[in-house]
PDB file of C-alpha atoms in Angstrom:
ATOM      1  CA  UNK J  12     -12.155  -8.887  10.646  1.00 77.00           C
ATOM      2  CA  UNK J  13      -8.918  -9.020   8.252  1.00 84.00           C
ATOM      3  CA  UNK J  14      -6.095  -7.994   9.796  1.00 91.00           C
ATOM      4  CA  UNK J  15      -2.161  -8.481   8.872  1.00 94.00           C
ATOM      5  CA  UNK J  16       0.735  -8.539  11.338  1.00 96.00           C
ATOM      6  CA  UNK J  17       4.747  -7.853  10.797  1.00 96.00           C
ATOM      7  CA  UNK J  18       6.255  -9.578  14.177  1.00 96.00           C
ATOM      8  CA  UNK J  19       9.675  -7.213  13.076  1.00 96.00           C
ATOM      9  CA  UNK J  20       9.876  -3.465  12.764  1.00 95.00           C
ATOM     10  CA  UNK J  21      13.255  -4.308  11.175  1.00 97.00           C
ATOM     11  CA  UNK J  22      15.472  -7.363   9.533  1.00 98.00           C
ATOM     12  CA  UNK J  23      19.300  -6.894   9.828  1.00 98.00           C
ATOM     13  CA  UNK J  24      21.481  -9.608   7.163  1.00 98.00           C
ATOM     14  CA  UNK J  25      24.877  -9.485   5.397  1.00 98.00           C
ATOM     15  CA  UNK J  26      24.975  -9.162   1.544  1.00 98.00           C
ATOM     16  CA  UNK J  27      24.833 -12.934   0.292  1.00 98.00           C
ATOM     17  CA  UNK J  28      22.787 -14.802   2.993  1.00 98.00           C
ATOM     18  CA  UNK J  29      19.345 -15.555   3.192  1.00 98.00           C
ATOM     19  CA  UNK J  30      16.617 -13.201   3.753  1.00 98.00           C
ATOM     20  CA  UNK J  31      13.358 -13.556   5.552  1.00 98.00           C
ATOM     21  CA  UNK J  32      10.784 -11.327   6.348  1.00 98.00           C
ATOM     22  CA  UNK J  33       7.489 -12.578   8.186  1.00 98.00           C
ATOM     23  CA  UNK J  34       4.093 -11.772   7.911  1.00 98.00           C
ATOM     24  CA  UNK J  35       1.029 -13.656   9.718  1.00 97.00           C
ATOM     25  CA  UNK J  36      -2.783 -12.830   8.678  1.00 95.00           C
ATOM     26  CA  UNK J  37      -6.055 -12.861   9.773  1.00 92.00           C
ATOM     27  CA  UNK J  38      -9.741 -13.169   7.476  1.00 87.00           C
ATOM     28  CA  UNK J  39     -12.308 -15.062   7.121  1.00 83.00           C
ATOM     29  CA  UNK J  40     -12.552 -16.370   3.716  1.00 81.00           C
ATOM     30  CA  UNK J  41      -9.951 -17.452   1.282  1.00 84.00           C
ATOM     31  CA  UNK J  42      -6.882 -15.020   1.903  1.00 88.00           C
ATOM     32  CA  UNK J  43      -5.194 -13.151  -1.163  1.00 91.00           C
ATOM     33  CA  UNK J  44      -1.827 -12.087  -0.129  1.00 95.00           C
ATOM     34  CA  UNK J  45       0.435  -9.594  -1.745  1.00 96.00           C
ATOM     35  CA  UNK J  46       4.166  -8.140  -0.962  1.00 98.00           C
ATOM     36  CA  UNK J  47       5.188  -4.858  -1.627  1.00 98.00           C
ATOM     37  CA  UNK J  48       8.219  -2.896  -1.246  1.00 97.00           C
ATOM     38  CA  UNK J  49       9.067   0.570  -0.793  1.00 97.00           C
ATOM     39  CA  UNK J  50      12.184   2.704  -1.083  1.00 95.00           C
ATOM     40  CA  UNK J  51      12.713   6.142   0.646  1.00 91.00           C
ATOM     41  CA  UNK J  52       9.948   9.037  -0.585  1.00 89.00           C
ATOM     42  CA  UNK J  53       8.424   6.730  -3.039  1.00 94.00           C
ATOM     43  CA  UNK J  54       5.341   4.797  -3.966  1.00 95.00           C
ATOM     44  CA  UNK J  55       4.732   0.842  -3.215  1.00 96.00           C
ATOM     45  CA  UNK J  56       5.699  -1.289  -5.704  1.00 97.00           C
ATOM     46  CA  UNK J  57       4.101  -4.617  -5.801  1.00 96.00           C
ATOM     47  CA  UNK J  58       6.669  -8.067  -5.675  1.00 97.00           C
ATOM     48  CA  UNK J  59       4.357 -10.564  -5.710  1.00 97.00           C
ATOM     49  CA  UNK J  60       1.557 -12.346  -4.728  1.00 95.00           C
ATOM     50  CA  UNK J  61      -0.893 -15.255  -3.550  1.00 94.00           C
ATOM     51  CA  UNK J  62      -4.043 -15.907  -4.959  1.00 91.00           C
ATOM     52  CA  UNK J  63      -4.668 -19.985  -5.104  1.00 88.00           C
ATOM     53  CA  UNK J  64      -2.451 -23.230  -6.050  1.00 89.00           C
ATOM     54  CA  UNK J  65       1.386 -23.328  -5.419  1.00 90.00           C
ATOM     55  CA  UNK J  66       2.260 -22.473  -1.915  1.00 93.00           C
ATOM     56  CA  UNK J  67       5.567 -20.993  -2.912  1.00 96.00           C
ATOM     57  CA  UNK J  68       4.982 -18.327  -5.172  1.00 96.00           C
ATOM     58  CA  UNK J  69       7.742 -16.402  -6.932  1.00 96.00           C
ATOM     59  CA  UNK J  70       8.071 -12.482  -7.673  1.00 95.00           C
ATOM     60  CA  UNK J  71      10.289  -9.895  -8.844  1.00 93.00           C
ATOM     61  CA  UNK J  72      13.722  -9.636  -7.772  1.00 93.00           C
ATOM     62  CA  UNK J  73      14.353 -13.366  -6.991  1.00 96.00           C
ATOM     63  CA  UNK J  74      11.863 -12.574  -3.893  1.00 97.00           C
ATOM     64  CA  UNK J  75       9.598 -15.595  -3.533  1.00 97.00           C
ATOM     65  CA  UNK J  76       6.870 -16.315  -0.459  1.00 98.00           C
ATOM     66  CA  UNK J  77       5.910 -19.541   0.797  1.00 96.00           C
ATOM     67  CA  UNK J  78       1.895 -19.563   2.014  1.00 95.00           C
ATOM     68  CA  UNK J  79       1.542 -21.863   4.897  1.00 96.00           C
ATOM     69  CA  UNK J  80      -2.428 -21.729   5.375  1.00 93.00           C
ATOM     70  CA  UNK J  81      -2.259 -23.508   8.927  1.00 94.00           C
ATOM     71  CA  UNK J  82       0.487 -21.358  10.373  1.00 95.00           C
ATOM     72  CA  UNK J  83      -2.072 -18.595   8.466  1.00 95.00           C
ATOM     73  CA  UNK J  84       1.532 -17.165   7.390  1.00 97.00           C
ATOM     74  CA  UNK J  85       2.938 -16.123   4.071  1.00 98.00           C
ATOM     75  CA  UNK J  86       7.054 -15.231   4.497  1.00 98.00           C
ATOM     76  CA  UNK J  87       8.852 -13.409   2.114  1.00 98.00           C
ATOM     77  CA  UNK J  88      12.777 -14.809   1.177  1.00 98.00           C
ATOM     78  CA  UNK J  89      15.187 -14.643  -1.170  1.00 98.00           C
ATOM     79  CA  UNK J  90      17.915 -16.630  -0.730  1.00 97.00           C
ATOM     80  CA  UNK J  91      20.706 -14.347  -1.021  1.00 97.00           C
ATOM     81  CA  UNK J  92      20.608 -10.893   0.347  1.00 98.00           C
ATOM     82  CA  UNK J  93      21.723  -7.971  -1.965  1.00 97.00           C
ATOM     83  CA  UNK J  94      22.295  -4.122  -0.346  1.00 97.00           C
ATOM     84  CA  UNK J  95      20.125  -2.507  -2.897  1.00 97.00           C
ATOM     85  CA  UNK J  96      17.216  -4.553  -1.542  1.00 97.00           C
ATOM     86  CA  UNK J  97      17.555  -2.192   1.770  1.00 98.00           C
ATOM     87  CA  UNK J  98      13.905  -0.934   2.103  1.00 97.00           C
ATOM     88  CA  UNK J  99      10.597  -1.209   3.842  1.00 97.00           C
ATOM     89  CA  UNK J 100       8.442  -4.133   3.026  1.00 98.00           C
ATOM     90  CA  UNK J 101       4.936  -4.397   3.280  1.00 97.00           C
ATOM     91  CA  UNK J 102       2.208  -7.675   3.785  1.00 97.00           C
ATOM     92  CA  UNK J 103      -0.817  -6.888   3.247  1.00 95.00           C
ATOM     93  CA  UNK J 104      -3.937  -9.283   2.414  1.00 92.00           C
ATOM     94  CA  UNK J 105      -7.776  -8.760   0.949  1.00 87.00           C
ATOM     95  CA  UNK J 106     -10.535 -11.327   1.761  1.00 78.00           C
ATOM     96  CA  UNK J 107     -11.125 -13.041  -1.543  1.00 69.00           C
ATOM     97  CA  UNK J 108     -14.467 -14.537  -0.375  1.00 66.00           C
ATOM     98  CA  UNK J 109     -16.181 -11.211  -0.056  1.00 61.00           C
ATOM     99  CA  UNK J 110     -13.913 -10.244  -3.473  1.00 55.00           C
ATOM    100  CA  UNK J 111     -14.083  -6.732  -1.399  1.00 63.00           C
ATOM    101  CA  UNK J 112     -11.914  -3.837  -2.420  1.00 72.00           C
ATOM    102  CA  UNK J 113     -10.263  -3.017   0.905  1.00 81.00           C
ATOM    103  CA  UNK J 114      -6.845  -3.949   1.433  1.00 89.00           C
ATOM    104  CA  UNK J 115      -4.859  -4.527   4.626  1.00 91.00           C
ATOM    105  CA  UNK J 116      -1.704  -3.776   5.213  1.00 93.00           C
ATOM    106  CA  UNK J 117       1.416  -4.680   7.689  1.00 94.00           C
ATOM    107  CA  UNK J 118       3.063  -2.107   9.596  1.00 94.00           C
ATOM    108  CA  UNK J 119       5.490  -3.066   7.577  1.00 96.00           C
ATOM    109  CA  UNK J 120       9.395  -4.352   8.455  1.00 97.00           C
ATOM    110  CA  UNK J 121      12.844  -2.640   7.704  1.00 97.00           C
ATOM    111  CA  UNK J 122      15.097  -4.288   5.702  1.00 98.00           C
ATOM    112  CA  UNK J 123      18.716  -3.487   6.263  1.00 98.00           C
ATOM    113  CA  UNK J 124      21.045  -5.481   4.005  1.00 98.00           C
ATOM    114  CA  UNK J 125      24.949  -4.933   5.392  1.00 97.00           C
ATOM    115  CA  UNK J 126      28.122  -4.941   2.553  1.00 95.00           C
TER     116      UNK J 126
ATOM    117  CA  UNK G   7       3.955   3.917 -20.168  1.00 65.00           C
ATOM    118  CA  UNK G   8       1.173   4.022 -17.657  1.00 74.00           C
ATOM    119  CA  UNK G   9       0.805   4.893 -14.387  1.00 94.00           C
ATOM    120  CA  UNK G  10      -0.171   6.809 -11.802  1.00 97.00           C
ATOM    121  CA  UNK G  11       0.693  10.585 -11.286  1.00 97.00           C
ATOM    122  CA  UNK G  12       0.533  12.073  -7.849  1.00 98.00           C
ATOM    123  CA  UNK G  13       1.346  16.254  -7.247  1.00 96.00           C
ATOM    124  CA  UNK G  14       2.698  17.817  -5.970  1.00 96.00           C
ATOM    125  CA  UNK G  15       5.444  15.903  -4.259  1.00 96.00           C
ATOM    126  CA  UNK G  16       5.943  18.258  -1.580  1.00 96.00           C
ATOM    127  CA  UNK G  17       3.058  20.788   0.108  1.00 94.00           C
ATOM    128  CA  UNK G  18       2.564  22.767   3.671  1.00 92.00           C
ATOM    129  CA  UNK G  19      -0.294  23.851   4.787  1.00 88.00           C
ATOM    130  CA  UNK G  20      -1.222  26.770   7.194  1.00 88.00           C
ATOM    131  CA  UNK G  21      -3.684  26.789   9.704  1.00 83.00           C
ATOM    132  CA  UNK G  22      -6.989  26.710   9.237  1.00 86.00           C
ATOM    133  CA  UNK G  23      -6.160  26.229   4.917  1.00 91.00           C
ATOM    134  CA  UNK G  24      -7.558  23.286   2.909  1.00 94.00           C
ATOM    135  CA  UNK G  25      -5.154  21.825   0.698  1.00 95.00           C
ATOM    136  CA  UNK G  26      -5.998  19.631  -2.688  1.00 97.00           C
ATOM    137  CA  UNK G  27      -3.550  16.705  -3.128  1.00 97.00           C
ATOM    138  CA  UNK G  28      -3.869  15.931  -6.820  1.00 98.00           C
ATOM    139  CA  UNK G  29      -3.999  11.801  -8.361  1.00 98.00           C
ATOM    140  CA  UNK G  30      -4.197  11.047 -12.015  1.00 98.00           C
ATOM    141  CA  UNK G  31      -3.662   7.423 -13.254  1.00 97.00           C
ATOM    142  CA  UNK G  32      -3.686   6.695 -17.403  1.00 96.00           C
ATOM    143  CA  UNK G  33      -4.213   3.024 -16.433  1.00 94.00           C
ATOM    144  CA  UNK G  34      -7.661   2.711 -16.999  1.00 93.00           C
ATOM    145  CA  UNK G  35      -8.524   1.367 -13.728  1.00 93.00           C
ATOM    146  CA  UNK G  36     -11.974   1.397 -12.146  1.00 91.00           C
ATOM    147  CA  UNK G  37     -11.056   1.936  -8.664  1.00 92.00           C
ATOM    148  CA  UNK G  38      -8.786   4.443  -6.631  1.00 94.00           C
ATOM    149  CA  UNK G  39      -7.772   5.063  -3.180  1.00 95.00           C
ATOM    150  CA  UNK G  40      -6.115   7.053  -0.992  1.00 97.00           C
ATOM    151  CA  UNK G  41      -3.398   6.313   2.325  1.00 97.00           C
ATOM    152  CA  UNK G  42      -2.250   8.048   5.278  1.00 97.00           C
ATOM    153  CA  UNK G  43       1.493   6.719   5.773  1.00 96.00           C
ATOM    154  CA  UNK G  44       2.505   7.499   8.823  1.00 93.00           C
ATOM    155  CA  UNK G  45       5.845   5.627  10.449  1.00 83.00           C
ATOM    156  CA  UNK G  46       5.385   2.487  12.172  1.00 77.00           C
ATOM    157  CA  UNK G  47       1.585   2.471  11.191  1.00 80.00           C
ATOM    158  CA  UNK G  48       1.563   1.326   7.856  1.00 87.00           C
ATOM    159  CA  UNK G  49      -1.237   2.577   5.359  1.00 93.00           C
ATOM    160  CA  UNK G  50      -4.207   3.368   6.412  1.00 94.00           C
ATOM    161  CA  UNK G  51      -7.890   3.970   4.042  1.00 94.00           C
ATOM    162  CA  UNK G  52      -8.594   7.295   4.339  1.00 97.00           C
ATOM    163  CA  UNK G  53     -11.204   7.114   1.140  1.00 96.00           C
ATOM    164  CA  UNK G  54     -11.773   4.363  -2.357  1.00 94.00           C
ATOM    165  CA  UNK G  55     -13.642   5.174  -5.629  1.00 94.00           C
ATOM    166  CA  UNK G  56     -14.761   1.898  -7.277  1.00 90.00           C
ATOM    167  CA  UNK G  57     -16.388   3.776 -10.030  1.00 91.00           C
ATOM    168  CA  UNK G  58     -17.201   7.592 -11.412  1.00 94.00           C
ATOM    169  CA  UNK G  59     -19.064   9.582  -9.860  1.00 95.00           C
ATOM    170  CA  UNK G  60     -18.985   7.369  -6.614  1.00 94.00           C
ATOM    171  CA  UNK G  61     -16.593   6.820  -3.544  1.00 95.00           C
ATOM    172  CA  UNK G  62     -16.885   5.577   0.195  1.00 94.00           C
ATOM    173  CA  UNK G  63     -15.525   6.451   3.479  1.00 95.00           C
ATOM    174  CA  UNK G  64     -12.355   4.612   4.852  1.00 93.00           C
ATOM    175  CA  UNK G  65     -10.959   4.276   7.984  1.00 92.00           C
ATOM    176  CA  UNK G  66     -10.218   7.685   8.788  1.00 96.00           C
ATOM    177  CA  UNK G  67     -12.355   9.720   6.729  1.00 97.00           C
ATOM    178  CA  UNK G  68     -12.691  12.314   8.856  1.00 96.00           C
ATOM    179  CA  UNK G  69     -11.264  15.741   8.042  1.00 96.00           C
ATOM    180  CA  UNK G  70     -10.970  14.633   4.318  1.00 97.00           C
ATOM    181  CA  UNK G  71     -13.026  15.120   1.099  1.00 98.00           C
ATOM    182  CA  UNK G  72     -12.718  13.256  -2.331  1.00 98.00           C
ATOM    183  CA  UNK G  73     -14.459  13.687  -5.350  1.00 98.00           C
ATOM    184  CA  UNK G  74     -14.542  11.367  -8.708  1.00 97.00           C
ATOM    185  CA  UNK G  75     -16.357  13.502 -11.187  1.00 97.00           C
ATOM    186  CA  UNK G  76     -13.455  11.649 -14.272  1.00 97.00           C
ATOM    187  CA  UNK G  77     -12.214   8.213 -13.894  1.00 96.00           C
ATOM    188  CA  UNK G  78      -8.128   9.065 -14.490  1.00 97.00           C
ATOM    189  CA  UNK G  79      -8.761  11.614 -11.353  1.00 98.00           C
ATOM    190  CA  UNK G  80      -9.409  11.354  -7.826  1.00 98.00           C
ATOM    191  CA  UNK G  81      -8.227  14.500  -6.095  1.00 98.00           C
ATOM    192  CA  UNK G  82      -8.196  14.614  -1.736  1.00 98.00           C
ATOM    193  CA  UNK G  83      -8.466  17.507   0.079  1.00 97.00           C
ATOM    194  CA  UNK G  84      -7.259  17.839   3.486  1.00 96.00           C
ATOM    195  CA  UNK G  85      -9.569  20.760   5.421  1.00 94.00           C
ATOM    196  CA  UNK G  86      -8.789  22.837   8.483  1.00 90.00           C
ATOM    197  CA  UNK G  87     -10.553  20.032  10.193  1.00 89.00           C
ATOM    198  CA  UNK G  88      -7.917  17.491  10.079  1.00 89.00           C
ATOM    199  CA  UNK G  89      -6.185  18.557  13.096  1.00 87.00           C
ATOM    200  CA  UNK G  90      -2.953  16.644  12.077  1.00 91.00           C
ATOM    201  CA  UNK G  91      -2.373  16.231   8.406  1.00 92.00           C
ATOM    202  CA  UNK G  92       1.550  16.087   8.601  1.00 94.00           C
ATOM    203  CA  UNK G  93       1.748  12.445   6.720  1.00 95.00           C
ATOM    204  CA  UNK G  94       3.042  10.808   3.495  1.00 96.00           C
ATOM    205  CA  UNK G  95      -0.327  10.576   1.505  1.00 98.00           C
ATOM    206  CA  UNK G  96      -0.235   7.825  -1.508  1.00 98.00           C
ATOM    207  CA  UNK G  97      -2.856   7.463  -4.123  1.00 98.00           C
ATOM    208  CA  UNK G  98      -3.261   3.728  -5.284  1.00 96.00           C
ATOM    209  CA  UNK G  99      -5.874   1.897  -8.347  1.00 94.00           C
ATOM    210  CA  UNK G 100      -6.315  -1.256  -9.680  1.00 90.00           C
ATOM    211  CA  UNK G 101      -8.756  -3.321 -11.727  1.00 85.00           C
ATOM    212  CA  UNK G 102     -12.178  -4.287 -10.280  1.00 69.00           C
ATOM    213  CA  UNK G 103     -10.901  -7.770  -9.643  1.00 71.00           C
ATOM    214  CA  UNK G 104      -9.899  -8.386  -5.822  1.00 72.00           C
ATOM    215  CA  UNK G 105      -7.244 -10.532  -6.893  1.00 84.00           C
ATOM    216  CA  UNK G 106      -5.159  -7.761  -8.434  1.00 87.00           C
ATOM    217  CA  UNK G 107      -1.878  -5.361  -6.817  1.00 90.00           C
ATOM    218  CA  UNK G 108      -2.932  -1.956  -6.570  1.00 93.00           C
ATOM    219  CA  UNK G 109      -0.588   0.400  -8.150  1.00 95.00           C
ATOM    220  CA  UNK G 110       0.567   3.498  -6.264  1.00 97.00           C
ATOM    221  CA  UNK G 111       2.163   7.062  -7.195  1.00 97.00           C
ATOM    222  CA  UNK G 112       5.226   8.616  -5.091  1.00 96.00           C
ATOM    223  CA  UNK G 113       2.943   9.990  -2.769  1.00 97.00           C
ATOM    224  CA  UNK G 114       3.311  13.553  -1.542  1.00 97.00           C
ATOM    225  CA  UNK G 115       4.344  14.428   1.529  1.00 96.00           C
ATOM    226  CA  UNK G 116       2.506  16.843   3.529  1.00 95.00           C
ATOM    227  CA  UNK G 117       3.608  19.232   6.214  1.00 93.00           C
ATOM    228  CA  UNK G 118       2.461  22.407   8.384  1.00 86.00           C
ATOM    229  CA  UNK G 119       4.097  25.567   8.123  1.00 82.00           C
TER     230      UNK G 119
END
């Protein structure tokens, strides 16, 4: 069974240092893994993603993710931290082996960036 | 531009009402779903269209109905029988390719009165 965990319910960091935000995953073929983020009463938007080749993968708003397939993890950073990226953050993975349609998803982690 | 349309934003229901939660997407993508958001639980399936005219069951189906008689459209209702429907609800599509984001609306946010 897939399943996607967020260790933190939230990430506290100034404004200029380094971010990271965990996820860890579960399935049983070849893992697709996708960030998203989401701001207060709005829809996901999608950051970036995993799919096959380069572990570190880079996405919208200097957020990259670095997939580490034996610590079956895939982080999220950015290296430094800006206020407006305060939101909630979301892992979530599909099993590309099956191609399925059903997506997983974290619980998802606060962000809170401090001035 | 393209996207996905979800309305309204904001709805209460009474007891024992059914309520239609409306999702139209001008993106031309095969398959649609719908989430329960609820805090600290992340999303969870409630149903997913992969094509007109069909759709399947998610995780918690139950007290829902869905139907996908256009492909821009995939309406939910929430009947009397979900006992509690207070939730943010987001509609999401993508492409038929697994290896694709889904795209989601602003969700609307439900509530009883």
């Amino acid at each position: 069974a897939q399943s996607v965990a967020q260790p933190e319910d939230q990430v506290n960091v100034a404004e200029g240092n380094p971010l990271t935000v965990k996820c860890t995953y579960s399935v049983s073929g070849n893992p697709y893994l996708f960030w998203y983020v989401q701001y207060p009463n709005r829809g996901l938007q999608f950051l970036l993603k995993y799919i096959t080749g380069d572990n570190l993968v880079k996405g919208s708003y200097g957020f990259e993710a670095e997939f580490n397939k034996s610590q079956t993890s895939f982080h999220l950073k950015k290296p430094s931290a800006l206020v407006s990226d305060s939101a909630l953050y979301f892992c979530a993975v599909r099993d590309g082996r099956t191609g399925g349609f059903k997506t997983i998803f974290g619980a998802g982690t606060r962000l809170f960036v401090k001035a | 531009d393209g996207g996905i349309t979800q309305s309204p934003k904001y709805l209460f229901r009474k007891e024992g009402q059914n309520v239609t939660l409306s999702c139209e997407q001008n993106l031309n993508h095969d398959a649609m779903y719908w989430y329960r958001q609820d805090p600290g639980q992340g999303l969870r399936l409630i149903y997913y269209s992969q094509i007109v005219n069909d759709f399947q069951k998610g995780d918690i189906a139950e007290g829902y109905s869905v139907s996908r008689e256009k492909k821009e459209s995939f309406p939910l209702t929430v009947t009397s029988a979900q006992k509690n429907p207070t939730a943010f609800y987001l509609c999401a599509s993508n492409t038929d390719r697994s290896n694709q984001p889904q795209h989601f609306g602003d969700g609307t946010r439900l509530s009883i009165l």
